[in-house]
Amino acid sequence: MGRNSFRFVPLLLASLSLLAAAPVAADEFRGPSLTALRVDWRAGLDQLRVEINSRPQIAGDFIFAPRRSVPRYDPRAMPALVQLNAISSRFFTGITRSPVPVLLPFDAAAYLEAQRSGAPASLTLSRYQADFNPVDMFDAGPAGYSATFSFEPGAGEGMPSRVFARPVEVQITGSALVYDIADPAGGKGEPVKPLAATYPDLRKFIREGYVRYAFTRFGVAYVVSIQCLDSVAKPRRLACKEAYPVAERFLKALRIAGGQRMRPLMDIASNVLDRPAGRSPDFSYRPSGDIIPNTGYRKQGGHPDMMAYAQIRFPLDKAPAFVRSQSFGRRDKSEGPTAYPWRDNFCESRSFEVWQCGGGYGHQGEDIRAADCPPPGEGREPCDPKQRAVVAVRDAIVIRGAKDQAATLQVNSRTEHIRFRYMHMNPHTLNADGVLNGRIVTEGEKIGVISNYLDHPAGTSMHLHFDVQVFTRDGWIWVSPYVTLVSAYERLIRARGREVGPEIAGTAQPVAHALPEDVIKPDLREGSSGEDN
């Protein structure tokens, strides 16, 4: 859909005129640009009317205002939606915070009809959710909503059998905000003929470890996704071919479950970020995209990206800290692992799909190390290398299951729809601290400690892996967090860093790279860890 005519630009008009007159310096950082979609709530209410009227027993209980008399932004004139929200809120807390129609595999009309007819209370909610288990995660806010459901092996009449022996997680996000990023693979996909009548613009594609179904409805961008492997089915790894029927059953079951018409969002224009004026005598960093030579997939270089995707608190509690590769650090002879300058490692070779990187494979994020503990001495603060605090970068909701060795923080506001993932923290400690699905954290709050957990303790070196995903029309996409971290660190130390050129780069030995068909991707849910991160 088209952009709104309004622009949200957090700079003075005088500053804008100066920016227009002078080119931006190469080392300046910019904020992201987002498009605000026009939500067609009239079409949503028409669809809701159809769904309610398909249940004659309860249709008379829902009141729809005459279509022509509905004030444009007054939810009080939509009692049918108000009643629907009252039903759905029992299971999806905060559903009224969504400014877009919330599509879920929840047949609220069938549920209400069963309650009115005296159905036993023992009936499980999955009966009204096309056999999908009650929601594992639900978050609604000013940008839209996200939810995760699970589908058990053997569930669903007529469903084909699977080799994969565990429940399949299905995610859906609907958003009125989409990030405008340079996306070499954006907008691709193939139609799904059996669903074409319901979703005329539906695209199916496999990207960054997920099969995705993207479509537009009521002017809103929706994406349904399942993590899978584009390979032969195995008991411990879901093949994408096994995921297709699960995703399509999910799509067929989608109904309007709630939401509320609100003041429309506005486009957010990219702008030059404010940075500290004073210079740091110590902090220096190499340019974005300047990875250690020969460490990219098939020896390709990094991905220069001067975008600070969000203004965040730095994820480590204290400085100094160092963005340095934990996999290839020994190849960079110019500096040690805990020394300046920082070095980007977003596109280092890994077995993870990252379409912002050359060849489509990369690291997904950045490795961050804390400084070594200084020797004990008079006046020095005691330091335990195993207790270096990790903090929340923003006020956010936690996305994490009890077995996951990582935590994702999601920000859902009128100006952002973004995720920050922390990896390699001990899951048992996270469980004990209650860092689980649905918890609200505040910026700067301690959520863990730097660890070396990778499927087991001491599975990797002591570091924090940190990455960023933004929501686009293709769903959640990995973007480089390097400049976002540089900007956050400058605010932490209250001084501007110095960019140093690649002319002092060390020489690395060639790296052996797996071919795409040889890549083995870990069978892990979103929010969990992967090898060599």
PDB file of C-alpha atoms in Angstrom, residues 192-200 217:
ATOM      1  CA  VAL A 192       0.147 -21.016  -3.544  1.00  0.00           C
ATOM      2  CA  LYS A 193      -2.648 -22.102  -5.858  1.00  0.00           C
ATOM      3  CA  PRO A 194      -4.891 -23.846  -3.277  1.00  0.00           C
ATOM      4  CA  LEU A 195      -4.996 -20.601  -1.253  1.00  0.00           C
ATOM      5  CA  ALA A 196      -5.106 -18.123  -4.134  1.00  0.00           C
ATOM      6  CA  ALA A 197      -8.821 -17.385  -3.758  1.00  0.00           C
ATOM      7  CA  THR A 198      -8.412 -16.441  -0.087  1.00  0.00           C
ATOM      8  CA  TYR A 199      -5.005 -14.768  -0.391  1.00  0.00           C
ATOM      9  CA  PRO A 200      -4.594 -13.432  -3.951  1.00  0.00           C
ATOM     10  CA  ARG A 217      -4.845  -8.019   3.782  1.00  0.00           C
TER      11      ARG A 217
END
